Amino acid sequence: MTTRHFLTLLDLSPSELNGLMARAIELKTELRNGGHNDPFKNKVLGMVFEKSSTRTRVSFEAGMTQLGGSALFLSSRDTQLGRGEPIEDSARVLSSMVDIVMIRTFGHDIIERFAQYSSVPVINALTDDYHPCQLLADIQTYIEQRGSIQGKTVSWIGDGNNMCQSYINAAKQFDFELRIACPKGFEPKNELITANKNRVTLVGSPQEAAKGADLLVTDVWASMGQEEEQADRIKQFAGYQLNHELLSHAASDALYMHCLPAHRGEEISAELMDAEGTVIWQEAENRLHAQKALIEFLLSQNS
Ligand code: CP
Ligand code: NVA
């Protein structure tokens, strides 16, 4: 049997992803009603972090504990990975001791190589190219607020980064229209746009992207690993802030999201971050519920 992984949203079928969303909502209710019956008893999640994290670490660790299992935090700073042990060797050894692994790293090829040598499911907890776990939380939030996202219009405002590229995959898997507005030189990979040109378009301005949209999404202008470009990017991204003015071009009941951490006054205004009724905090919380559903799915597929 081949081991199933979650390296991008394309690793699950649209119907599996929709099932996952329904299950995440169910698990959220179950937790609110007193918790679960330890279905992951003795299951161990290995969590490899080569970049910083708050939400991802806490949601995976809390999720495993709530389901009766446990999680190991493995930072590259104090494991042999940081001293150059090959990723393939680390994958073989780690996967012989734990039941499932999540990795946050730089190049997407690193997680692909790890998965190739892992005997247990591997989850992408963010690479330079994709952040699929965040998309599960975003789509869950949209469904909870407005129902199915199928056929809706989503606009991406800002950097064509790992989140933007995951939104392209989500447009395909969840069947919505995606309009992307990025400053010149900061577009997502061209092959992703081309492969999804029936649903995804690059537009010339944030206002054009936002026009009539049901959901507006943004993210930081400089991602982890691009810290030295921060000052220059602030100049290049002028006019790309998600704020009340931009929101006024969208549908009257439009939602807006940000995966966090956010820079108030840069990619998103402080007013929108702190607005009453924003779903951004619900979006963050849903990382917990969506990932519990994901782990349950992967463990059941590979048992
Ligand atoms: N959104 C997200 O992945 O947050 P962290 O970097 O805090 O994990
Ligand atoms: N694009 C951001 C997302 C952080 C959760 C980054 O990669 O740093």
mmCIF file with all atom_site columns, C-alpha atoms in Angstrom, residues 55 161 218-227 229-231 233-234 240-243 258-274 280-281:
data_model
loop_
_atom_site.group_PDB
_atom_site.id
_atom_site.type_symbol
_atom_site.label_atom_id
_atom_site.label_alt_id
_atom_site.label_comp_id
_atom_site.label_asym_id
_atom_site.label_entity_id
_atom_site.label_seq_id
_atom_site.pdbx_PDB_ins_code
_atom_site.Cartn_x
_atom_site.Cartn_y
_atom_site.Cartn_z
_atom_site.occupancy
_atom_site.B_iso_or_equiv
_atom_site.pdbx_formal_charge
_atom_site.auth_seq_id
_atom_site.auth_comp_id
_atom_site.auth_asym_id
_atom_site.auth_atom_id
_atom_site.pdbx_PDB_model_num
ATOM 1  C CA . ARG A 1 55  ? -0.339 28.738 15.307 1.00 0.00 ? 55  ARG A CA 1
ATOM 2  C CA . ASN A 1 161 ? 3.697  33.537 -2.188 1.00 0.00 ? 161 ASN A CA 1
ATOM 3  C CA . THR A 1 218 ? -3.882 38.805 1.923  1.00 0.00 ? 218 THR A CA 1
ATOM 4  C CA . ASP A 1 219 ? -0.652 37.823 3.685  1.00 0.00 ? 219 ASP A CA 1
ATOM 5  C CA . VAL A 1 220 ? 2.641  39.430 4.696  1.00 0.00 ? 220 VAL A CA 1
ATOM 6  C CA . TRP A 1 221 ? 4.686  41.112 1.958  1.00 0.00 ? 221 TRP A CA 1
ATOM 7  C CA . ALA A 1 222 ? 7.931  39.447 3.077  1.00 0.00 ? 222 ALA A CA 1
ATOM 8  C CA . SER A 1 223 ? 7.660  35.800 4.086  1.00 0.00 ? 223 SER A CA 1
ATOM 9  C CA . MET A 1 224 ? 9.966  33.849 6.381  1.00 0.00 ? 224 MET A CA 1
ATOM 10 C CA . GLY A 1 225 ? 13.370 33.711 4.729  1.00 0.00 ? 225 GLY A CA 1
ATOM 11 C CA . GLN A 1 226 ? 12.830 37.091 2.962  1.00 0.00 ? 226 GLN A CA 1
ATOM 12 C CA . GLU A 1 227 ? 13.395 39.298 5.998  1.00 0.00 ? 227 GLU A CA 1
ATOM 13 C CA . GLU A 1 229 ? 13.793 42.290 1.499  1.00 0.00 ? 229 GLU A CA 1
ATOM 14 C CA . GLN A 1 230 ? 11.216 43.720 3.925  1.00 0.00 ? 230 GLN A CA 1
ATOM 15 C CA . ALA A 1 231 ? 12.088 47.412 3.529  1.00 0.00 ? 231 ALA A CA 1
ATOM 16 C CA . ARG A 1 233 ? 8.992  45.280 -0.450 1.00 0.00 ? 233 ARG A CA 1
ATOM 17 C CA . ILE A 1 234 ? 7.146  47.915 1.612  1.00 0.00 ? 234 ILE A CA 1
ATOM 18 C CA . TYR A 1 240 ? -1.780 46.759 -2.069 1.00 0.00 ? 240 TYR A CA 1
ATOM 19 C CA . GLN A 1 241 ? -3.107 47.161 1.469  1.00 0.00 ? 241 GLN A CA 1
ATOM 20 C CA . LEU A 1 242 ? -6.301 45.324 2.395  1.00 0.00 ? 242 LEU A CA 1
ATOM 21 C CA . ASN A 1 243 ? -8.376 48.061 4.035  1.00 0.00 ? 243 ASN A CA 1
ATOM 22 C CA . HIS A 1 258 ? -5.250 36.749 6.783  1.00 0.00 ? 258 HIS A CA 1
ATOM 23 C CA . CYS A 1 259 ? -3.361 33.621 7.869  1.00 0.00 ? 259 CYS A CA 1
ATOM 24 C CA . LEU A 1 260 ? -1.359 35.615 10.486 1.00 0.00 ? 260 LEU A CA 1
ATOM 25 C CA . PRO A 1 261 ? 1.038  36.778 11.744 1.00 0.00 ? 261 PRO A CA 1
ATOM 26 C CA . ALA A 1 262 ? 0.043  40.192 10.337 1.00 0.00 ? 262 ALA A CA 1
ATOM 27 C CA . HIS A 1 263 ? 1.748  43.547 10.064 1.00 0.00 ? 263 HIS A CA 1
ATOM 28 C CA . ARG A 1 264 ? -0.930 46.112 10.899 1.00 0.00 ? 264 ARG A CA 1
ATOM 29 C CA . GLY A 1 265 ? -0.643 49.148 8.645  1.00 0.00 ? 265 GLY A CA 1
ATOM 30 C CA . GLU A 1 266 ? 1.282  47.243 5.953  1.00 0.00 ? 266 GLU A CA 1
ATOM 31 C CA . GLU A 1 267 ? -0.586 44.476 4.081  1.00 0.00 ? 267 GLU A CA 1
ATOM 32 C CA . ILE A 1 268 ? -3.719 44.992 6.213  1.00 0.00 ? 268 ILE A CA 1
ATOM 33 C CA . SER A 1 269 ? -5.051 48.042 8.018  1.00 0.00 ? 269 SER A CA 1
ATOM 34 C CA . ALA A 1 270 ? -5.263 48.081 11.805 1.00 0.00 ? 270 ALA A CA 1
ATOM 35 C CA . GLU A 1 271 ? -8.981 48.908 11.458 1.00 0.00 ? 271 GLU A CA 1
ATOM 36 C CA . LEU A 1 272 ? -9.708 45.678 9.586  1.00 0.00 ? 272 LEU A CA 1
ATOM 37 C CA . MET A 1 273 ? -7.573 43.596 11.953 1.00 0.00 ? 273 MET A CA 1
ATOM 38 C CA . ASP A 1 274 ? -9.439 44.966 14.942 1.00 0.00 ? 274 ASP A CA 1
ATOM 39 C CA . ILE A 1 280 ? -9.560 36.291 11.276 1.00 0.00 ? 280 ILE A CA 1
ATOM 40 C CA . TRP A 1 281 ? -9.520 34.840 14.817 1.00 0.00 ? 281 TRP A CA 1
#
